[in-house]
């Protein structure tokens, strides 16, 4: 996977000086990051350090207070004097970026199949039959070929999260965002979701993953970003950052995970 | 010495009763539908968080929820014509009052239903690239309407009872018809007992149906 992440390759996402304040609280305080096509970037850091806010700024679920964001060929400046995309323009921007959330957030009034079809049918106005073919393939890919007719409440957490991943992938996004997608799962269900994510990474999906699964970061990430108090305190190749952190704050954060990082040698 | 009940007299006014019942039902259905339309429009507008829009709507809602309906009907009949300097027939004044009253409750029911939908649903829909309209139509409303129906049906049942206040402005609904029959027959006991029985006959099945539906939505 690391060969996909060669710097100088095709830059898919470029974030420069991104800031986000909620009133007087500044959740993200000047973050810059490049993500290359096909690269897997893992973002780690203590709870409340601004990881979710950073991720939500990338697909504009939050409006950044300042900075510049480029996704694909679209560049947007934020702050005084700049206007945010709105309405259909904003929706189109988001449609190119998939996102998976901690709480799955499946649509409860639709089956697994309906959930996965929802993006293509509602957003892309694709014919139902065509969308169904895509959705069935994706559900089969995440190991849920036999669960297409189930409603979310009839599925385990791990199954729901796999449906959520398929739902996002059905839009054929250029970029996938994962926000602690295994944190709400029972420990025995974490593996099945991480396996799906690993497969996506192997296929060359560009991903930004916020996670506390250090073994996943070690095995799958091309690039690891460590955040603390709204800023990037360290970043680099997974092996360097996770095993030989230079920043004392990274080291102290990672010390809680060292058993996990070392348990399975890459 | 026991009171001698005589319902025979009551039945001889069958045409009268039918008309009164018709007016009660027509006002119930009409003002509930009118209130529903107001509720959907005002409830939708409340979602736009613009002060100049939400402030007047909140003012309207609270005004009608926090004054007695009887006062509203009387005010619309006696005071509004002076304010507008036009003659307002009783049927219209009363209908207006009842409709706006229902509208104020419907607005709250509609808004409450929408905002009860988990914020995760909104963010998931937006993240997929839905516009606000697509999100409302396909994700939020289908879930919210299910939650709005029981309180709306309950409010409609209350509204049917409230139409009896039409009596005070002499609109010949079921209750007012009763008072006319009484002045004709001097049989208040039989007449008002019959009036109560007729309301009960309509409302009891409706109430049963509503609580059954509520249980169904809850599960
Ligand atoms: N909607 C919000 N309103 C106000 N403060 C928020 C909001 N979302 C997040 N914050 C604050 O921003 C900071 C970063 O939060 P978050 O991005 O969720 O962190 P993380 O995902 O790393 O745990 C926290 O201090 C949090 O309290
Ligand atoms: Mg978070």
XYZ file of C-alpha atoms and ligand atoms in Angstrom:
513
model
C 0.000 0.000 0.000
C 2.822 2.350 0.765
C 3.784 2.491 -2.890
C 0.455 4.211 -3.582
C 1.365 6.938 -1.192
C 4.472 8.261 -2.832
C 4.670 12.012 -2.287
C 4.554 13.996 -5.477
C 1.870 11.649 -6.803
C -1.547 12.874 -7.699
C -2.750 15.045 -4.794
C -6.402 14.186 -4.121
C -6.983 16.335 -1.063
C -5.014 19.390 -0.018
C -5.880 21.097 3.252
C -4.084 24.313 4.151
C -4.319 26.221 7.407
C -7.755 24.840 8.219
C -9.449 26.289 11.278
C -12.833 25.703 12.884
C -14.239 27.513 15.912
C -17.423 26.875 17.808
C -18.001 30.198 19.507
C -14.929 30.691 21.629
C -13.777 27.065 21.368
C -11.306 26.534 18.557
C -11.610 22.842 17.708
C -9.239 22.840 14.717
C -6.370 25.306 14.833
C -4.557 25.488 11.535
C -4.253 22.005 10.087
C -2.532 21.337 6.765
C -2.479 17.962 5.063
C -1.996 16.430 1.622
C -3.652 13.158 0.711
C -2.545 11.474 -2.501
C -4.760 9.378 -4.714
C -4.986 5.858 -3.356
C -3.381 6.812 -0.065
C -4.656 5.728 3.339
C -4.160 8.422 5.959
C -4.891 7.510 9.558
C -5.568 10.300 12.045
C -4.997 9.542 15.705
C -5.073 11.616 18.861
C -6.767 11.912 22.238
C -10.514 12.366 22.561
C -11.650 15.945 22.000
C -8.546 16.949 20.043
C -10.567 17.868 16.953
C -10.338 14.736 14.777
C -14.068 14.545 14.012
C -14.303 18.262 13.397
C -11.373 18.075 10.986
C -12.972 15.196 9.091
C -16.377 16.911 8.973
C -14.766 20.050 7.586
C -13.438 18.062 4.624
C -16.914 17.189 3.341
C -18.291 20.490 4.631
C -20.618 18.985 7.226
C -18.993 21.772 9.225
C -18.114 25.123 7.713
C -14.443 25.855 8.352
C -13.702 29.293 9.832
C -10.528 29.781 7.802
C -8.145 28.024 5.466
C -8.242 26.403 2.056
C -9.563 23.035 1.022
C -9.032 21.290 -2.275
C -10.743 18.012 -3.108
C -10.082 16.778 -6.625
C -10.265 19.792 -8.912
C -12.409 21.889 -6.576
C -10.709 24.497 -4.380
C -12.612 26.388 -1.689
C -11.349 29.218 0.510
C -12.909 29.889 3.874
C -13.135 32.866 6.165
C -14.098 36.496 5.829
C -14.796 37.541 2.255
C -15.301 33.996 0.978
C -18.606 32.312 0.321
C -19.269 28.686 1.117
C -20.831 26.518 -1.603
C -24.550 26.256 -0.975
C -27.595 24.297 -2.072
C -27.106 21.977 -5.024
C -23.471 23.002 -5.439
C -22.708 21.988 -1.848
C -24.635 18.737 -2.289
C -22.639 17.884 -5.435
C -19.388 18.549 -3.604
C -20.393 16.197 -0.797
C -21.609 13.521 -3.210
C -18.007 12.897 -4.303
C -16.889 12.179 -0.741
C -18.147 9.178 1.208
C -18.392 9.236 4.982
C -18.973 6.547 7.577
C -19.878 7.479 11.141
C -19.376 5.988 14.567
C -23.105 5.409 15.067
C -23.721 3.920 11.565
C -26.699 6.260 11.022
C -28.454 3.908 8.612
C -31.900 4.990 7.457
C -34.233 2.908 9.663
C -37.167 3.016 7.258
C -35.171 1.341 4.478
C -33.794 -2.167 4.136
C -30.069 -2.790 3.813
C -30.578 -2.811 0.053
C -32.628 0.396 0.181
C -29.940 2.096 2.237
C -27.231 1.223 -0.261
C -29.459 2.246 -3.189
C -30.420 5.561 -1.576
C -27.444 7.586 -2.803
C -27.534 6.489 -6.457
C -31.340 6.738 -6.660
C -32.006 9.918 -4.671
C -28.851 11.881 -5.462
C -27.753 10.578 -8.858
C -31.317 9.864 -10.090
C -30.145 6.465 -11.284
C -32.739 3.941 -12.463
C -33.820 1.640 -9.611
C -32.856 -1.515 -11.471
C -29.378 -0.226 -12.162
C -28.912 0.982 -8.584
C -30.115 -2.357 -7.281
C -27.447 -4.214 -9.231
C -24.756 -1.958 -7.807
C -26.161 -2.246 -4.292
C -26.400 -6.051 -4.400
C -22.795 -6.290 -5.593
C -21.594 -4.009 -2.820
C -23.550 -5.846 -0.134
C -22.081 -9.115 -1.390
C -18.644 -7.552 -1.229
C -19.064 -6.610 2.438
C -20.330 -10.139 3.151
C -24.020 -9.337 3.436
C -25.430 -10.949 0.283
C -28.010 -12.771 2.389
C -29.078 -9.751 4.419
C -30.263 -7.381 1.694
C -33.904 -7.453 2.819
C -33.148 -6.861 6.488
C -33.929 -3.569 8.172
C -31.151 -1.950 10.202
C -32.786 -2.930 13.524
C -32.565 -6.569 12.424
C -28.787 -6.398 11.939
C -25.875 -6.532 14.392
C -23.729 -3.432 14.861
C -20.961 -4.875 12.719
C -23.426 -5.717 9.948
C -24.981 -2.261 10.137
C -21.588 -0.636 9.846
C -20.761 -2.751 6.800
C -24.050 -1.642 5.214
C -23.054 1.957 5.981
C -19.729 1.441 4.220
C -21.518 -0.075 1.206
C -23.972 2.846 1.219
C -21.119 5.336 1.008
C -19.256 3.304 -1.640
C -22.364 3.126 -3.837
C -21.778 6.779 -4.729
C -18.355 5.792 -6.133
C -16.662 8.473 -4.058
C -13.224 9.824 -4.859
C -12.476 9.959 -1.147
C -13.746 8.047 1.883
C -13.839 9.449 5.410
C -14.125 7.098 8.393
C -14.819 8.595 11.821
C -14.129 6.036 14.570
C -16.330 3.553 12.774
C -15.525 0.692 15.153
C -15.748 2.599 18.435
C -19.427 1.785 19.021
C -19.025 -1.915 18.256
C -18.694 -4.876 20.589
C -15.042 -5.990 20.479
C -15.849 -9.228 18.650
C -17.481 -7.267 15.794
C -14.597 -4.847 15.200
C -12.610 -7.241 13.024
C -15.286 -7.753 10.348
C -15.527 -3.989 9.779
C -11.763 -3.453 9.733
C -11.432 -6.300 7.204
C -13.809 -4.505 4.835
C -11.808 -1.308 5.239
C -8.552 -3.154 4.570
C -10.003 -4.521 1.366
C -11.024 -1.041 0.234
C -7.513 0.186 0.994
C -5.992 -2.645 -1.043
C -8.208 -1.694 -3.990
C -6.685 1.758 -3.942
C -9.514 3.708 -2.301
C -8.330 7.080 -1.038
C -9.211 7.149 2.655
C -8.854 9.325 5.713
C -9.467 7.204 8.772
C -9.884 8.444 12.325
C -9.387 5.457 14.604
C -8.042 4.171 17.880
C -7.241 0.798 16.259
C -3.457 1.061 16.302
C -2.897 -2.336 14.716
C -5.026 -1.204 11.774
C -3.016 2.018 11.542
C 0.232 0.078 11.607
C -0.873 -2.436 8.961
C -2.898 -0.284 6.587
C -1.860 3.363 6.870
C 0.504 4.937 4.388
C 0.657 8.047 6.463
C -0.202 8.697 10.095
C -1.227 12.091 11.436
C -1.194 12.755 15.158
C -3.454 15.537 16.409
C -3.511 17.199 19.776
C -5.500 20.246 20.877
C -6.662 21.025 17.352
C -3.231 20.836 15.735
C -1.081 18.287 13.948
C 1.775 17.545 16.317
C 3.454 14.866 14.244
C 3.009 13.061 10.943
C 4.851 10.623 8.755
C 5.077 7.008 7.698
C 3.082 4.700 9.959
C 6.096 2.744 11.187
C 8.009 5.902 12.108
C 5.208 7.700 13.892
C 3.795 4.684 15.711
C 7.049 3.038 16.726
C 9.519 5.932 17.004
C 7.473 9.030 17.783
C 9.558 12.195 17.952
C 7.035 14.366 19.749
C 6.667 13.729 23.495
C 2.898 14.241 23.273
C 2.674 11.527 20.597
C 4.782 9.248 22.724
C 2.602 9.707 25.778
C -0.579 9.199 23.752
C 0.820 6.060 22.119
C 2.103 4.600 25.369
C -1.490 3.576 26.096
C -1.572 1.456 22.950
C 1.877 -0.068 22.783
C 0.675 -3.558 23.505
C -1.693 -3.296 20.484
C 0.873 -1.866 18.130
C 3.415 -4.531 18.922
C 1.086 -7.527 19.097
C 1.207 -8.398 15.397
C 4.394 -7.612 13.506
C 3.761 -6.182 10.063
C -92.379 10.585 41.757
C -89.450 9.328 39.656
C -88.619 11.407 36.604
C -90.363 10.061 33.525
C -87.887 9.847 30.690
C -89.319 10.592 27.291
C -86.935 10.228 24.400
C -89.723 9.909 21.847
C -89.902 13.669 21.576
C -86.210 13.865 20.782
C -86.492 11.573 17.786
C -89.175 13.729 16.216
C -86.436 16.321 15.655
C -84.353 13.888 13.585
C -83.832 16.281 10.677
C -82.673 18.958 13.052
C -80.196 16.633 14.704
C -78.855 15.453 11.387
C -78.154 19.017 10.365
C -76.473 19.825 13.686
C -74.366 16.708 13.482
C -73.428 17.591 9.918
C -72.283 21.051 10.967
C -70.262 19.669 13.866
C -68.533 17.179 11.558
C -68.020 19.725 8.788
C -66.401 22.190 11.211
C -64.254 19.420 12.676
C -62.989 18.203 9.330
C -62.691 21.686 7.845
C -60.808 23.271 10.729
C -58.582 20.218 11.188
C -57.605 20.338 7.511
C -57.111 24.103 7.650
C -55.050 23.709 10.819
C -53.004 20.968 9.180
C -52.137 23.221 6.261
C -51.150 26.052 8.622
C -49.139 23.589 10.717
C -47.188 22.205 7.775
C -46.385 25.660 6.406
C -45.497 27.274 9.745
C -43.694 24.154 10.962
C -41.565 24.106 7.789
C -40.821 27.820 8.055
C -39.674 27.345 11.655
C -36.880 25.119 10.340
C -35.337 28.127 8.626
C -33.561 29.654 11.538
C -34.244 33.268 10.514
C -35.427 35.409 13.405
C -37.703 37.602 11.297
C -39.490 34.437 10.197
C -39.540 32.369 13.369
C -40.377 35.170 15.788
C -43.832 35.994 14.340
C -44.656 32.284 14.042
C -43.689 31.584 17.643
C -45.768 34.607 18.660
C -48.792 33.255 16.771
C -48.389 29.754 18.203
C -48.019 30.901 21.799
C -50.856 33.401 21.486
C -53.300 30.717 20.406
C -51.999 28.006 22.709
C -52.043 30.250 25.769
C -55.495 31.800 25.498
C -58.757 29.872 25.938
C -60.415 28.858 22.694
C -63.711 30.277 23.950
C -62.080 33.684 24.311
C -60.636 33.393 20.802
C -63.975 32.557 19.214
C -65.746 35.371 21.033
C -62.928 37.764 20.128
C -63.073 36.814 16.455
C -66.833 37.300 16.461
C -67.126 40.562 18.384
C -63.719 42.261 18.190
C -62.211 41.337 14.831
C -65.002 43.032 12.830
C -64.165 46.275 14.643
C -60.429 45.887 13.950
C -60.995 45.109 10.276
C -64.020 47.357 9.942
C -65.914 44.601 8.144
C -68.933 42.570 9.126
C -67.811 38.995 9.851
C -70.585 36.375 9.805
C -70.644 34.111 12.835
C -69.847 30.965 10.870
C -66.709 32.559 9.452
C -65.497 34.173 12.678
C -65.904 30.919 14.561
C -64.314 28.887 11.776
C -61.350 31.229 11.655
C -60.816 30.986 15.386
C -61.047 27.189 15.411
C -58.732 26.869 12.400
C -56.039 29.136 13.807
C -56.278 27.333 17.142
C -55.777 23.959 15.444
C -53.022 25.515 13.335
C -51.040 26.579 16.380
C -51.038 23.071 17.813
C -50.322 21.514 14.401
C -47.314 23.788 13.987
C -45.831 22.479 17.210
C -46.644 18.874 16.273
C -45.008 19.267 12.875
C -41.916 20.994 14.191
C -41.634 18.528 17.065
C -41.832 15.586 14.663
C -39.084 16.971 12.454
C -36.661 17.874 15.207
C -37.208 14.528 16.937
C -35.308 12.851 14.085
C -31.797 11.950 15.191
C -29.090 14.320 13.960
C -27.232 11.314 12.578
C -29.968 10.930 9.948
C -29.451 14.491 8.750
C -25.684 14.177 8.572
C -25.847 10.792 6.815
C -28.216 12.220 4.187
C -26.074 15.321 3.691
C -22.876 13.282 3.507
C -24.400 11.248 0.659
C -24.893 14.497 -1.238
C -28.626 15.022 -0.817
C -30.003 18.532 -1.153
C -32.228 19.790 1.655
C -35.301 18.957 -0.416
C -34.163 15.409 -1.178
C -33.228 14.846 2.457
C -36.611 16.109 3.703
C -38.641 14.140 1.216
C -36.823 10.806 1.345
C -35.180 10.631 4.762
C -36.630 13.018 7.355
C -40.348 13.298 6.534
C -41.021 9.560 6.090
C -39.723 9.010 9.616
C -41.155 12.192 11.125
C -44.684 11.790 9.754
C -44.989 8.449 11.509
C -44.298 10.251 14.775
C -46.602 13.179 13.986
C -49.710 11.113 13.270
C -50.652 10.060 16.837
C -50.424 13.555 18.394
C -52.188 15.008 15.380
C -55.051 12.522 15.645
C -55.315 13.248 19.372
C -55.460 16.972 18.701
C -58.120 16.382 16.042
C -60.250 14.504 18.547
C -59.925 17.407 20.969
C -60.850 19.709 18.099
C -64.079 17.812 17.486
C -65.028 18.370 21.130
C -64.034 22.022 20.843
C -66.487 22.630 18.020
C -69.201 22.581 20.709
C -68.008 26.110 21.545
C -69.665 27.209 18.290
C -72.712 27.333 20.539
C -71.705 30.734 21.934
C -71.884 32.467 18.548
C -75.096 30.670 17.552
C -73.672 28.454 14.815
C -76.198 25.583 14.733
C -73.860 22.685 15.515
C -74.884 19.652 17.576
C -74.687 21.549 20.869
C -76.581 24.600 19.643
C -79.207 22.367 18.032
C -79.653 20.841 21.475
C -80.376 24.213 23.011
C -82.990 24.942 20.341
C -84.692 21.615 20.897
C -84.715 22.324 24.634
C -86.401 25.679 24.176
C -88.985 23.896 22.036
C -89.622 20.898 24.259
C -88.557 21.950 27.763
C -86.812 18.559 28.076
C -83.174 19.479 28.916
C -82.467 16.160 30.587
C -83.328 14.037 27.560
C -81.945 16.532 25.067
C -78.529 17.128 26.635
C -78.195 13.443 27.472
C -78.789 12.732 23.785
C -76.271 15.379 22.789
C -73.664 13.811 25.062
C -74.504 10.351 23.701
C -74.015 11.517 20.126
C -70.609 13.055 20.867
C -69.654 9.882 22.707
C -70.774 7.668 19.843
C -68.421 9.506 17.486
C -65.513 10.117 19.845
C -65.243 6.763 21.582
C -64.412 4.742 18.433
C -62.068 7.490 17.275
C -60.263 7.502 20.606
C -59.959 3.706 20.594
C -58.586 3.800 17.066
C -56.112 6.536 18.007
C -54.680 4.705 20.994
C -54.377 1.526 18.958
C -52.490 3.387 16.272
C -50.268 5.023 18.859
C -49.305 1.615 20.238
C -48.491 0.489 16.709
C -46.207 3.451 16.013
C -44.446 3.005 19.367
C -43.318 -0.558 18.741
N -20.996 21.206 17.521
C -20.075 21.616 18.441
N -20.323 22.700 19.191
C -19.420 23.120 20.107
N -18.252 22.515 20.349
C -17.950 21.417 19.647
C -18.851 20.901 18.654
N -18.297 19.802 18.100
C -17.106 19.638 18.726
N -16.892 20.610 19.641
C -15.694 20.761 20.484
O -14.582 20.747 19.639
C -13.532 19.990 20.198
C -13.127 18.897 19.263
O -14.167 17.935 19.169
P -14.101 16.688 18.188
O -13.732 17.156 16.840
O -15.381 15.947 18.323
O -12.914 15.844 18.809
P -12.517 14.318 18.610
O -13.270 13.786 17.437
O -11.044 14.334 18.410
O -12.872 13.604 19.875
C -14.026 19.504 21.542
O -13.563 20.408 22.535
C -15.515 19.574 21.413
O -16.099 19.814 22.668
Mg -14.641 12.180 17.343
